[in-house]
Structures are given as C-alpha cells and as structure tokens.
C-alpha cells in the first residue's frame, strides 16, 4: 500500500460510515485472553494495524489467533502459552505500547516476561514508571537490560494497595491484568475509569474475576486462582466516532456514524453542540452535521474520563479554526500534543501555543517547559499544503484539514493512520471525498 494521499479538498463530507470496536479496548481484551485456561471470542473487532501487532505478539507467545475479519470476530486460544524469544519480541519493538501489558499475564503463566523498547505515538515522553512500580509492588523483580526490560516473579504475585500519582489508563489496566490472579486482595486508588477500562472489567468478570469499582476512583480486586476464556462484544470506538464528527464540522458536512454510542460520548456531544455542530442520536448510531452559519469559539480543557478526552482534541481543533472568535484549548493529559498545529498554521490557521495553563485549572505541566495550551483564532480559510503525518490522531487531523482546504494537498505517512482507523480510505470514498493514494 502506498503512503501518500493526494486530497482534493473543499467538498463537504456527506454520507454514512460504520465504526466498530474501540482500538484502546480491543487490544487490552486480546491480552486478557492470555489469562484464561480456555479459548476466548472477541466480537466487533476492527481491521486495524494495532490488532495485527497484538495478534503477532500473542502468536509469538504460543496463542493461536484466528480471525474472521469481515465478521469482526477473533478467537484466541492460550492453552499452549510459552516464552517467546527475545529477538522475536524485539522485532515488534517500536510498533506498539501494548507489550507492557503482557507482563502481568505472562508472570502468572510463565513466571517471567520480556518487554522490548516501546513505541506508540510521539506525543510526549510516555514513560512506563507507573507500570514498573505496580509490578514491583506485586512482588516482581524488574531488571533493565540492553534490549529491554526483563521481569520475573520468583515468589509469585501478591495483592497490594496502590495509589496512582495520576489516573493513568495503561497503569490501571496493568494493575487489573495483574491483580485478578494475584494472591489476595488488591486496592487501587486514583484509578482511571474510562469506558474502555470498565469494558475490560466486564471481560475479566466474565472470565471469573472479582472486581468492584467504587466511588472516588477506587478499584478493589479479589485474586482468584484460575480464570476461564470469555465471549464478549467490544464497545464502540468513541475516538473514531468523534474524529468523523469533527470532519463533518470542519468540512461543513453531514455524517451518519453507525455504531457510535451516546453514553460514552456525552462530554464530546456537549462540546460539539457548544461549537455549533448538531447531532441526532438513534439506535443505529449518531448523525453529526454542520447546520450552516458560523461555528462558535469555545474554551476547552482535556482531562481523564469523564472529562473531554485528549484524543478528541486534535480533530476538533481543526474545526475550531473555522469557528468565529478565539478558542482556548488546554491539554492536561499529554505535555506535547500540539505539534500537529504547525502544519495547520502552514495551511493558514491562526494558532498560538503557550506554556501557561490557559482557560482552566492549573495542571501538572504548568510550571514546566511544555507548550500545552493553544489559542485558535478563526475563522480562517485553509489552503492546500504538503503535510507529513506526525502521529495517529494528529495525522487524522491533518487529513481533516486537507479535506476542508481548497486545492490539492499531499498527505504523506498515512500508513500511521491505519494503526487506529479501520478502512479509512474506503470510508472517505463513501463520504464523497476526492482523493487518490500514491
Ligand atoms: N504516564 C506516566 N507514567 C506511566 C504511564 C503514564 O507518567 O507509567 C503519564 C503519561 O505520560 C501521560 C499520562 O500519564 O501524560 C496519561 O497516560 P495514560 O497511561 O493514561 O495513557 P496510555 O495508557 O499510555 C491510553 C491510550 C491513548 C490515550 C490515553 C489517554 C491506548 C493504547 N492508548 O494511553 O490513546 O490517549 O490512554 O486516554 O489505550 C491513541 O489512541 O491515539 C492514544 C494515544
């Protein structure tokens, strides 16, 4: 597949597309299958590269994975789990951050795990200190080696009491995947409670785990000695749904996103309405459209759930370049998620980034050297440009900008977008976008 899209922009995106299961849930549910003593079946699985990467990693560890891509069904049989060779795992280094979540399950199954250098999007340092601290608290021995990190559990894993410094999604998942089969009770305070995490808890409960989610971000787990396989339908991808919604707004279009669900998108929908977008929710999905007239500027702060997701921020910023007045966006989850705005400025947007915490509460990046607030002044027409995709969500935002801009843009590196957006070129075609891939 070639890696550059020539986009002839300026046409409203109109039509209907379907989103399937959430990337940030499906990959974790696949890892959870490692904990079972029988096969699992996961439904509503999208065809994206992150699923292929996790499939490859599971296969390296002896899990048999079979996929019916059209039906979106994966079966995962972990009955022959074995240690993978370091060199093989290392070949996957750089392609995903998921390997870190293999630790708990592999420690339970094999007593050891190896984690290659981690990839993922270039949106900040993305350290793994919380993950390693959690594993150590369960009794694991962590050793940093040249090619990666080697982890052992010579005396098994014991339940523990932990408070996260920040409600990290990955660290909460790490804890869940480790605690469910650890010896005794585990309590996590300041846990992340994203819908994708609650659906992972659904999966683990189906497997036999005992987990309660209390008020105030406290999760309690009673370890059990064995877990079975599961059958589960993944919740829908609310990041992809919001990305298409922002594309509808930025191009003055009208997109029916089948599969989009309201409860997980409440905060996005409020913001979408405040900006001037309209939507209609029905059982099949959500229709997002630009009603005509001017969009309105807003003040927005990203946050952990139930706040406005950081992954919704970048696509929406493109729409905000078309809103009347000054919008302020304060990014509080990642320290470095405005790099993608450089390309938008190159296309004619007026966006300035600041180190200060603007328009909201002081966040942990406040007194540090990070450009994590943006002021967007609009509306500004966007002009076509040649753009290099920086990361998954920033890349999709660039696509939206190119679709909104008059003229022909060349967007290169779009292979990155396949990581998290299923069949996105087919969907663009279905929405009437004019483009060619070369
Ligand atoms: N953090 C640490 N130490 C750690 C772990 C996290 O300091 O050990 C910090 C991070 O640097 C970041 C913050 O905590 O500043 C939040 O990170 P979190 O752990 O919540 O993020 P993640 O688990 O690495 C997942 C998604 C991201 C999404 C975030 C926030 C997956 C595979 N990735 O990342 O999705 O932005 O949660 O909701 O689930 C994407 O889909 O494009 C994407 C980046």
Short mmCIF file of C-alpha atoms and ligand atoms in Angstrom, two decimals:
data_model
loop_
_atom_site.label_atom_id
_atom_site.label_comp_id
_atom_site.label_asym_id
_atom_site.label_seq_id
_atom_site.Cartn_x
_atom_site.Cartn_y
_atom_site.Cartn_z
CA UNK A 1 0.00 0.00 0.00
CA UNK A 2 1.42 3.39 -0.93
CA UNK A 3 1.82 6.01 1.71
CA UNK A 4 0.73 9.37 0.28
CA UNK A 5 -2.82 10.64 -0.16
CA UNK A 6 -3.45 13.37 -2.71
CA UNK A 7 -6.54 15.07 -1.37
CA UNK A 8 -8.64 17.45 -3.44
CA UNK A 9 -10.35 19.32 -0.63
CA UNK A 10 -13.18 21.77 -0.26
CA UNK A 11 -16.09 19.32 -0.60
CA UNK A 12 -18.36 18.67 2.41
CA UNK A 13 -18.16 15.07 3.62
CA UNK A 14 -21.62 13.56 3.38
CA UNK A 15 -22.91 10.04 3.85
CA UNK A 16 -22.76 7.12 6.19
CA UNK A 17 -19.91 5.10 7.72
CA UNK A 18 -19.63 2.46 10.45
CA UNK A 19 -17.28 2.32 13.42
CA UNK A 20 -16.55 -0.96 15.16
CA UNK A 21 -14.84 -1.84 18.45
CA UNK A 22 -12.57 0.61 20.26
CA UNK A 23 -8.87 0.26 19.46
CA UNK A 24 -7.98 1.12 23.04
CA UNK A 25 -10.19 -1.64 24.39
CA UNK A 26 -9.78 -4.41 21.82
CA UNK A 27 -6.00 -4.64 22.21
CA UNK A 28 -6.35 -4.98 26.01
CA UNK A 29 -9.12 -7.57 25.75
CA UNK A 30 -6.84 -9.57 23.46
CA UNK A 31 -4.12 -9.51 26.13
CA UNK A 32 -6.66 -10.55 28.79
CA UNK A 33 -7.27 -13.76 26.81
CA UNK A 34 -3.77 -14.83 27.93
CA UNK A 35 -5.08 -15.18 31.48
CA UNK A 36 -7.73 -17.78 30.60
CA UNK A 37 -7.31 -21.53 30.68
CA UNK A 38 -9.53 -21.90 27.60
CA UNK A 39 -10.24 -20.03 24.33
CA UNK A 40 -11.87 -16.60 24.17
CA UNK A 41 -14.02 -15.00 21.49
CA UNK A 42 -13.94 -11.25 20.90
CA UNK A 43 -16.51 -9.67 18.57
CA UNK A 44 -16.82 -6.24 16.88
CA UNK A 45 -13.06 -6.21 16.24
CA UNK A 46 -11.91 -3.64 13.65
CA UNK A 47 -9.30 -4.35 10.98
CA UNK A 48 -6.52 -2.00 12.17
CA UNK A 49 -2.79 -2.39 12.47
CA UNK A 50 -2.78 -2.34 16.29
CA UNK A 51 -4.88 -5.51 16.25
CA UNK A 52 -2.40 -7.11 13.83
CA UNK A 53 0.52 -6.13 16.09
CA UNK A 54 -1.09 -7.61 19.20
CA UNK A 55 -2.06 -10.72 17.21
CA UNK A 56 1.61 -11.10 16.23
CA UNK A 57 2.78 -10.72 19.83
CA UNK A 58 0.21 -13.23 21.11
CA UNK A 59 1.22 -15.73 18.44
CA UNK A 60 4.86 -15.34 19.45
CA UNK A 61 3.82 -16.47 22.91
CA UNK A 62 2.03 -19.56 21.62
CA UNK A 63 -1.53 -18.20 21.50
CA UNK A 64 -3.49 -19.43 18.48
CA UNK A 65 -5.41 -16.49 16.99
CA UNK A 66 -7.98 -16.93 14.25
CA UNK A 67 -9.76 -14.01 12.67
CA UNK A 68 -12.91 -13.59 10.62
CA UNK A 69 -12.19 -10.01 9.60
CA UNK A 70 -15.45 -9.37 7.78
CA UNK A 71 -17.49 -10.55 10.75
CA UNK A 72 -15.08 -8.84 13.16
CA UNK A 73 -14.59 -11.99 15.25
CA UNK A 74 -11.32 -13.10 16.84
CA UNK A 75 -10.79 -16.36 18.67
CA UNK A 76 -7.80 -16.55 20.95
CA UNK A 77 -6.64 -19.87 22.33
CA UNK A 78 -3.95 -19.54 25.04
CA UNK A 79 -3.68 -23.19 26.03
CA UNK A 80 -0.14 -23.54 24.66
CA UNK A 81 1.39 -20.35 26.02
CA UNK A 82 5.17 -20.37 26.05
CA UNK A 83 8.09 -17.96 26.38
CA UNK A 84 8.87 -16.09 23.20
CA UNK A 85 12.42 -15.47 22.03
CA UNK A 86 13.78 -12.07 22.94
CA UNK A 87 14.84 -11.42 19.35
CA UNK A 88 11.34 -12.16 18.05
CA UNK A 89 9.68 -9.86 20.55
CA UNK A 90 12.28 -7.24 19.85
CA UNK A 91 11.30 -7.34 16.18
CA UNK A 92 7.99 -5.83 17.35
CA UNK A 93 9.71 -3.04 19.28
CA UNK A 94 8.63 0.39 18.19
CA UNK A 95 5.35 -0.78 16.78
CA UNK A 96 3.13 -0.61 19.86
CA UNK A 97 2.98 0.18 23.57
CA UNK A 98 0.86 -2.90 24.24
CA UNK A 99 3.78 -5.25 25.15
CA UNK A 100 4.00 -3.65 28.61
CA UNK A 101 0.51 -5.03 29.34
CA UNK A 102 1.68 -8.59 28.68
CA UNK A 103 3.66 -8.51 31.95
CA UNK A 104 1.02 -9.50 34.49
CA UNK A 105 -0.49 -12.33 32.42
CA UNK A 106 2.93 -13.69 31.43
CA UNK A 107 4.20 -13.54 35.02
CA UNK A 108 1.19 -15.60 36.08
CA UNK A 109 1.53 -18.07 33.23
CA UNK A 110 5.30 -18.38 32.91
CA UNK A 111 6.93 -16.61 35.84
CA UNK A 112 8.73 -14.16 33.57
CA UNK A 113 8.21 -11.53 30.86
CA UNK A 114 10.37 -9.52 28.49
CA UNK A 115 9.39 -6.06 27.28
CA UNK A 116 11.13 -4.53 24.27
CA UNK A 117 11.59 -0.77 23.88
CA UNK A 118 8.12 0.65 23.48
CA UNK A 119 6.67 2.54 20.55
CA UNK A 120 3.34 4.29 20.22
CA UNK A 121 2.64 7.85 19.20
CA UNK A 122 5.16 10.66 19.57
CA UNK A 123 3.04 12.82 21.84
CA UNK A 124 5.28 13.28 24.85
CA UNK A 125 7.72 11.16 26.81
CA UNK A 126 5.13 8.46 27.59
CA UNK A 127 7.12 6.86 30.41
CA UNK A 128 6.29 3.45 31.96
CA UNK A 129 7.35 4.20 35.54
CA UNK A 130 3.82 3.64 36.94
CA UNK A 131 3.69 0.22 35.26
CA UNK A 132 7.02 -0.90 36.66
CA UNK A 133 6.21 0.42 40.16
CA UNK A 134 2.95 -1.54 40.10
CA UNK A 135 4.68 -4.77 39.07
CA UNK A 136 7.31 -4.30 41.79
CA UNK A 137 4.59 -3.79 44.40
CA UNK A 138 3.08 -7.14 43.44
CA UNK A 139 6.49 -8.68 44.16
CA UNK A 140 8.01 -8.79 40.66
CA UNK A 141 11.73 -8.23 40.11
CA UNK A 142 12.38 -5.74 37.30
CA UNK A 143 15.72 -5.71 35.54
CA UNK A 144 16.62 -3.26 32.76
CA UNK A 145 18.74 -4.86 30.06
CA UNK A 146 20.19 -3.56 26.83
CA UNK A 147 17.31 -4.63 24.55
CA UNK A 148 14.51 -4.02 27.01
CA UNK A 149 13.17 -4.96 30.41
CA UNK A 150 13.22 -8.41 31.94
CA UNK A 151 10.69 -9.12 34.69
CA UNK A 152 10.47 -12.15 36.99
CA UNK A 153 8.17 -13.24 39.78
CA UNK A 154 10.26 -15.77 41.73
CA UNK A 155 7.77 -15.91 44.61
CA UNK A 156 4.54 -15.36 42.62
CA UNK A 157 2.48 -12.16 42.73
CA UNK A 158 0.78 -10.92 45.90
CA UNK A 159 -2.16 -8.50 46.15
CA UNK A 160 -1.25 -4.99 47.26
CA UNK A 161 -2.53 -1.49 47.97
CA UNK A 162 -1.56 1.22 45.48
CA UNK A 163 -2.38 4.84 44.81
CA UNK A 164 -1.57 6.15 41.34
CA UNK A 165 0.03 9.61 41.13
CA UNK A 166 -2.25 10.24 38.11
CA UNK A 167 -5.26 8.22 36.84
CA UNK A 168 -3.31 6.59 34.01
CA UNK A 169 -5.29 4.35 31.65
CA UNK A 170 -2.42 1.97 30.95
CA UNK A 171 -1.32 1.72 34.59
CA UNK A 172 -4.89 0.93 35.68
CA UNK A 173 -5.06 -1.80 33.03
CA UNK A 174 -1.68 -3.11 34.15
CA UNK A 175 -2.97 -3.39 37.68
CA UNK A 176 -6.21 -5.12 36.63
CA UNK A 177 -4.45 -7.67 34.43
CA UNK A 178 -2.01 -8.45 37.25
CA UNK A 179 -4.32 -8.36 40.29
CA UNK A 180 -7.04 -10.69 39.01
CA UNK A 181 -4.84 -13.75 39.51
CA UNK A 182 -2.57 -12.43 42.27
CA UNK A 183 -2.76 -13.90 45.72
CA UNK A 184 -5.22 -11.98 47.93
CA UNK A 185 -6.72 -8.51 47.81
CA UNK A 186 -5.63 -5.50 45.78
CA UNK A 187 -6.87 -1.95 46.14
CA UNK A 188 -6.13 0.78 43.61
CA UNK A 189 -6.85 4.44 44.42
CA UNK A 190 -6.90 7.25 41.87
CA UNK A 191 -7.68 4.70 39.14
CA UNK A 192 -8.66 5.63 35.56
CA UNK A 193 -12.33 4.83 34.89
CA UNK A 194 -12.52 5.28 31.13
CA UNK A 195 -15.36 3.29 29.46
CA UNK A 196 -12.69 1.11 27.80
CA UNK A 197 -11.41 0.17 31.27
CA UNK A 198 -14.91 -0.62 32.52
CA UNK A 199 -15.40 -2.87 29.49
CA UNK A 200 -12.09 -4.61 30.29
CA UNK A 201 -13.51 -5.18 33.77
CA UNK A 202 -16.61 -6.70 32.10
CA UNK A 203 -14.34 -9.10 30.23
CA UNK A 204 -12.36 -10.03 33.34
CA UNK A 205 -15.56 -10.60 35.31
CA UNK A 206 -16.81 -12.94 32.55
CA UNK A 207 -13.54 -14.84 32.97
CA UNK A 208 -14.18 -15.33 36.68
CA UNK A 209 -12.52 -12.29 38.29
CA UNK A 210 -13.94 -10.44 41.30
CA UNK A 211 -13.62 -6.67 40.79
CA UNK A 212 -15.55 -3.76 42.26
CA UNK A 213 -15.38 -0.15 41.13
CA UNK A 214 -16.22 2.17 43.99
CA UNK A 215 -16.86 5.89 44.03
CA UNK A 216 -13.84 8.20 44.06
CA UNK A 217 -11.75 6.14 41.63
CA UNK A 218 -11.15 3.16 43.92
CA UNK A 219 -11.00 -0.30 42.36
CA UNK A 220 -10.84 -3.45 44.52
CA UNK A 221 -9.90 -6.88 43.24
CA UNK A 222 -10.01 -10.26 44.99
CA UNK A 223 -7.49 -12.50 43.31
CA UNK A 224 -8.68 -15.91 42.09
CA UNK A 225 -6.50 -18.94 41.25
CA UNK A 226 -7.86 -19.53 37.76
CA UNK A 227 -9.77 -17.76 35.00
CA UNK A 228 -11.64 -19.16 32.00
CA UNK A 229 -11.99 -17.80 28.46
CA UNK A 230 -14.66 -15.20 27.62
CA UNK A 231 -17.11 -14.24 24.88
CA UNK A 232 -17.55 -10.52 24.50
CA UNK A 233 -18.61 -7.81 22.06
CA UNK A 234 -16.28 -4.80 22.21
CA UNK A 235 -17.68 -1.37 22.99
CA UNK A 236 -17.61 1.03 20.09
CA UNK A 237 -14.70 3.34 19.23
CA UNK A 238 -15.67 6.75 20.60
CA UNK A 239 -12.42 8.31 19.40
CA UNK A 240 -13.04 7.29 15.81
CA UNK A 241 -16.67 8.43 16.05
CA UNK A 242 -15.60 11.86 17.34
CA UNK A 243 -12.95 12.12 14.62
CA UNK A 244 -15.60 11.71 11.91
CA UNK A 245 -17.86 14.14 13.77
CA UNK A 246 -15.11 16.76 13.67
CA UNK A 247 -14.56 16.02 9.99
CA UNK A 248 -18.26 16.72 9.37
CA UNK A 249 -17.96 20.03 11.20
CA UNK A 250 -14.72 21.19 9.57
CA UNK A 251 -15.94 20.40 6.03
CA UNK A 252 -19.50 21.72 6.63
CA UNK A 253 -20.72 18.19 6.02
CA UNK A 254 -23.19 15.65 7.35
CA UNK A 255 -22.02 12.21 8.51
CA UNK A 256 -24.06 9.38 9.96
CA UNK A 257 -21.66 7.38 12.15
CA UNK A 258 -23.26 3.97 12.56
CA UNK A 259 -22.10 2.17 15.70
CA UNK A 260 -21.43 5.42 17.62
CA UNK A 261 -22.98 5.32 21.09
CA UNK A 262 -24.16 8.22 23.23
CA UNK A 263 -23.26 7.27 26.84
CA UNK A 264 -19.51 7.16 26.19
CA UNK A 265 -19.66 10.41 24.18
CA UNK A 266 -21.73 12.68 26.45
CA UNK A 267 -18.89 15.12 27.06
CA UNK A 268 -17.95 15.26 23.38
CA UNK A 269 -21.58 15.82 22.35
CA UNK A 270 -21.93 18.76 24.77
CA UNK A 271 -18.83 20.37 23.30
CA UNK A 272 -19.90 19.64 19.72
CA UNK A 273 -23.19 21.42 20.42
CA UNK A 274 -21.47 24.39 22.07
CA UNK A 275 -19.28 24.85 18.98
CA UNK A 276 -22.43 24.96 16.87
CA UNK A 277 -22.49 21.43 15.48
CA UNK A 278 -25.74 19.48 15.51
CA UNK A 279 -26.35 15.80 16.07
CA UNK A 280 -29.15 13.27 16.18
CA UNK A 281 -28.82 10.12 18.26
CA UNK A 282 -30.67 6.97 17.28
CA UNK A 283 -30.31 3.26 17.98
CA UNK A 284 -28.07 2.64 14.97
CA UNK A 285 -25.63 5.48 15.64
CA UNK A 286 -25.23 9.25 15.69
CA UNK A 287 -25.64 11.68 12.80
CA UNK A 288 -23.27 14.67 13.06
CA UNK A 289 -23.77 17.71 10.86
CA UNK A 290 -22.93 21.36 10.27
CA UNK A 291 -26.24 23.25 10.31
CA UNK A 292 -24.93 26.21 8.28
CA UNK A 293 -23.93 29.64 9.54
CA UNK A 294 -20.96 30.36 11.82
CA UNK A 295 -19.39 27.97 14.30
CA UNK A 296 -18.74 29.38 17.80
CA UNK A 297 -15.42 29.58 19.64
CA UNK A 298 -15.06 27.74 22.97
CA UNK A 299 -12.81 27.26 25.99
CA UNK A 300 -11.88 23.62 26.38
CA UNK A 301 -9.75 21.54 28.71
CA UNK A 302 -8.84 17.91 28.09
CA UNK A 303 -8.97 15.55 31.05
CA UNK A 304 -9.33 11.94 32.12
CA UNK A 305 -12.83 10.43 31.98
CA UNK A 306 -15.47 11.80 32.40
CA UNK A 307 -13.66 14.86 31.03
CA UNK A 308 -13.05 15.75 27.39
CA UNK A 309 -10.67 13.10 26.00
CA UNK A 310 -7.23 14.14 24.84
CA UNK A 311 -7.78 12.01 21.72
CA UNK A 312 -10.81 14.11 20.75
CA UNK A 313 -8.79 17.31 20.97
CA UNK A 314 -6.76 17.21 17.77
CA UNK A 315 -9.58 16.59 15.26
CA UNK A 316 -11.76 19.18 16.98
CA UNK A 317 -9.02 21.83 16.81
CA UNK A 318 -9.27 21.67 13.01
CA UNK A 319 -12.98 22.50 13.25
CA UNK A 320 -12.16 25.32 15.69
CA UNK A 321 -10.05 27.02 13.01
CA UNK A 322 -13.41 27.57 11.29
CA UNK A 323 -15.18 28.97 14.40
CA UNK A 324 -15.74 32.69 14.88
CA UNK A 325 -13.59 34.24 17.61
CA UNK A 326 -10.89 32.99 19.97
CA UNK A 327 -10.92 29.40 21.20
CA UNK A 328 -8.68 28.24 24.03
CA UNK A 329 -7.66 24.60 24.42
CA UNK A 330 -5.74 23.43 27.50
CA UNK A 331 -4.22 19.94 27.10
CA UNK A 332 -3.73 18.38 30.54
CA UNK A 333 -3.16 14.69 29.71
CA UNK A 334 -0.05 14.86 27.50
CA UNK A 335 2.65 17.50 27.71
CA UNK A 336 3.31 17.63 23.98
CA UNK A 337 0.13 17.20 21.93
CA UNK A 338 0.05 20.41 19.89
CA UNK A 339 2.90 19.61 17.48
CA UNK A 340 0.30 18.92 14.80
CA UNK A 341 -0.80 22.58 14.84
CA UNK A 342 2.38 23.66 12.97
CA UNK A 343 1.00 22.12 9.78
CA UNK A 344 -2.37 23.82 10.33
CA UNK A 345 -0.63 27.18 10.68
CA UNK A 346 1.18 26.40 7.43
CA UNK A 347 -2.25 25.97 5.83
CA UNK A 348 -3.44 29.37 7.01
CA UNK A 349 -4.80 28.73 10.51
CA UNK A 350 -4.05 31.22 13.28
CA UNK A 351 -2.95 29.15 16.27
CA UNK A 352 -0.53 30.10 19.02
CA UNK A 353 0.71 27.66 21.63
CA UNK A 354 1.68 28.62 25.18
CA UNK A 355 3.49 27.06 28.12
CA UNK A 356 0.97 28.52 30.58
CA UNK A 357 -2.20 26.72 31.71
CA UNK A 358 -4.80 28.81 29.87
CA UNK A 359 -8.53 28.82 30.30
CA UNK A 360 -8.84 26.20 33.02
CA UNK A 361 -7.24 24.76 36.10
CA UNK A 362 -3.51 24.69 36.70
CA UNK A 363 -2.29 21.25 35.58
CA UNK A 364 0.86 19.23 36.29
CA UNK A 365 2.55 20.70 33.18
CA UNK A 366 2.01 24.29 34.36
CA UNK A 367 5.36 25.39 35.70
CA UNK A 368 7.33 23.36 33.20
CA UNK A 369 8.59 23.96 29.73
CA UNK A 370 5.73 22.41 27.76
CA UNK A 371 3.62 24.08 25.10
CA UNK A 372 0.34 22.60 26.26
CA UNK A 373 -2.21 25.42 25.74
CA UNK A 374 -3.39 26.67 22.36
CA UNK A 375 -5.28 29.76 21.28
CA UNK A 376 -7.06 29.43 17.95
CA UNK A 377 -8.41 32.48 16.17
CA UNK A 378 -10.98 31.97 13.42
CA UNK A 379 -12.46 31.59 11.03
CA UNK A 380 -9.52 31.28 8.65
CA UNK A 381 -9.81 29.59 5.26
CA UNK A 382 -7.39 26.68 4.97
CA UNK A 383 -5.15 26.36 1.93
CA UNK A 384 -3.89 23.06 0.50
CA UNK A 385 -0.36 22.00 1.53
CA UNK A 386 2.06 19.09 1.59
CA UNK A 387 1.93 17.55 5.07
CA UNK A 388 3.75 14.74 6.87
CA UNK A 389 1.62 12.82 9.36
CA UNK A 390 3.16 13.11 12.88
CA UNK A 391 1.10 10.60 14.87
CA UNK A 392 -2.23 8.79 14.77
CA UNK A 393 -4.65 11.49 15.96
CA UNK A 394 -2.57 14.41 14.69
CA UNK A 395 -2.46 12.61 11.35
CA UNK A 396 -6.22 12.23 11.16
CA UNK A 397 -6.50 15.94 11.98
CA UNK A 398 -4.24 16.73 9.05
CA UNK A 399 -6.48 14.63 6.83
CA UNK A 400 -9.48 16.66 8.01
CA UNK A 401 -7.62 19.91 7.34
CA UNK A 402 -6.72 18.76 3.83
CA UNK A 403 -10.34 17.76 3.19
CA UNK A 404 -11.53 21.18 4.35
CA UNK A 405 -8.89 23.11 2.37
CA UNK A 406 -9.46 24.23 -1.21
CA UNK A 407 -6.96 22.73 -3.64
CA UNK A 408 -4.83 19.60 -3.64
CA UNK A 409 -2.84 18.55 -0.56
CA UNK A 410 -0.35 15.71 -0.39
CA UNK A 411 -0.55 13.97 2.99
CA UNK A 412 2.33 11.55 3.45
CA UNK A 413 2.98 8.88 6.09
CA UNK A 414 -0.69 7.97 6.16
CA UNK A 415 0.23 4.35 6.97
CA UNK A 416 0.25 5.59 10.57
CA UNK A 417 -3.47 6.22 10.35
CA UNK A 418 -4.14 2.53 9.60
CA UNK A 419 -2.99 1.88 13.17
CA UNK A 420 -6.31 3.06 14.54
CA UNK A 421 -8.80 3.91 11.77
CA UNK A 422 -10.35 0.91 10.04
CA UNK A 423 -10.63 1.14 6.23
CA UNK A 424 -10.37 4.91 6.41
CA UNK A 425 -9.79 5.44 2.71
CA UNK A 426 -12.90 3.38 1.87
CA UNK A 427 -14.82 5.48 4.38
CA UNK A 428 -13.51 8.71 2.85
CA UNK A 429 -14.65 7.49 -0.56
CA UNK A 430 -18.09 6.62 0.85
CA UNK A 431 -18.37 10.18 2.15
CA UNK A 432 -17.64 11.68 -1.25
CA UNK A 433 -14.05 12.79 -0.58
CA UNK A 434 -11.94 13.29 -3.69
CA UNK A 435 -8.50 11.73 -3.32
CA UNK A 436 -6.01 9.25 -4.71
CA UNK A 437 -3.47 7.12 -2.88
CA UNK A 438 0.01 7.05 -4.43
N1 LIG B 1 2.19 8.31 32.50
C1 LIG B 1 3.32 8.34 33.27
N2 LIG B 1 3.89 7.15 33.64
C2 LIG B 1 3.36 5.95 33.25
C3 LIG B 1 2.20 5.93 32.46
C4 LIG B 1 1.63 7.13 32.09
O1 LIG B 1 3.82 9.42 33.63
O2 LIG B 1 3.92 4.90 33.62
C5 LIG B 1 1.58 9.60 32.06
C6 LIG B 1 1.68 9.75 30.55
O3 LIG B 1 2.93 10.24 30.14
C7 LIG B 1 0.55 10.70 30.23
C8 LIG B 1 -0.48 10.33 31.30
O4 LIG B 1 0.20 9.59 32.32
O5 LIG B 1 0.97 12.03 30.42
C9 LIG B 1 -1.65 9.53 30.80
O6 LIG B 1 -1.19 8.37 30.15
P1 LIG B 1 -2.04 7.02 30.15
O7 LIG B 1 -1.25 5.97 30.85
O8 LIG B 1 -3.40 7.32 30.64
O9 LIG B 1 -2.09 6.71 28.62
P2 LIG B 1 -1.81 5.32 27.87
O10 LIG B 1 -2.42 4.20 28.62
O11 LIG B 1 -0.39 5.23 27.51
C10 LIG B 1 -4.03 5.32 26.51
C11 LIG B 1 -4.38 5.31 25.06
C12 LIG B 1 -4.08 6.65 24.44
C13 LIG B 1 -4.88 7.72 25.18
C14 LIG B 1 -4.57 7.66 26.67
C15 LIG B 1 -5.40 8.63 27.48
C16 LIG B 1 -4.00 3.01 24.45
C17 LIG B 1 -3.20 2.01 23.68
N3 LIG B 1 -3.61 4.28 24.38
O12 LIG B 1 -2.63 5.56 26.55
O13 LIG B 1 -4.52 6.59 23.11
O14 LIG B 1 -4.54 8.98 24.68
O15 LIG B 1 -4.80 6.34 27.18
O16 LIG B 1 -6.77 8.36 27.33
O17 LIG B 1 -5.00 2.67 25.07
C18 LIG B 1 -4.47 6.97 20.82
O18 LIG B 1 -5.39 6.14 20.73
O19 LIG B 1 -4.07 7.66 19.84
C19 LIG B 1 -3.80 7.16 22.09
C20 LIG B 1 -2.65 7.83 22.22
#
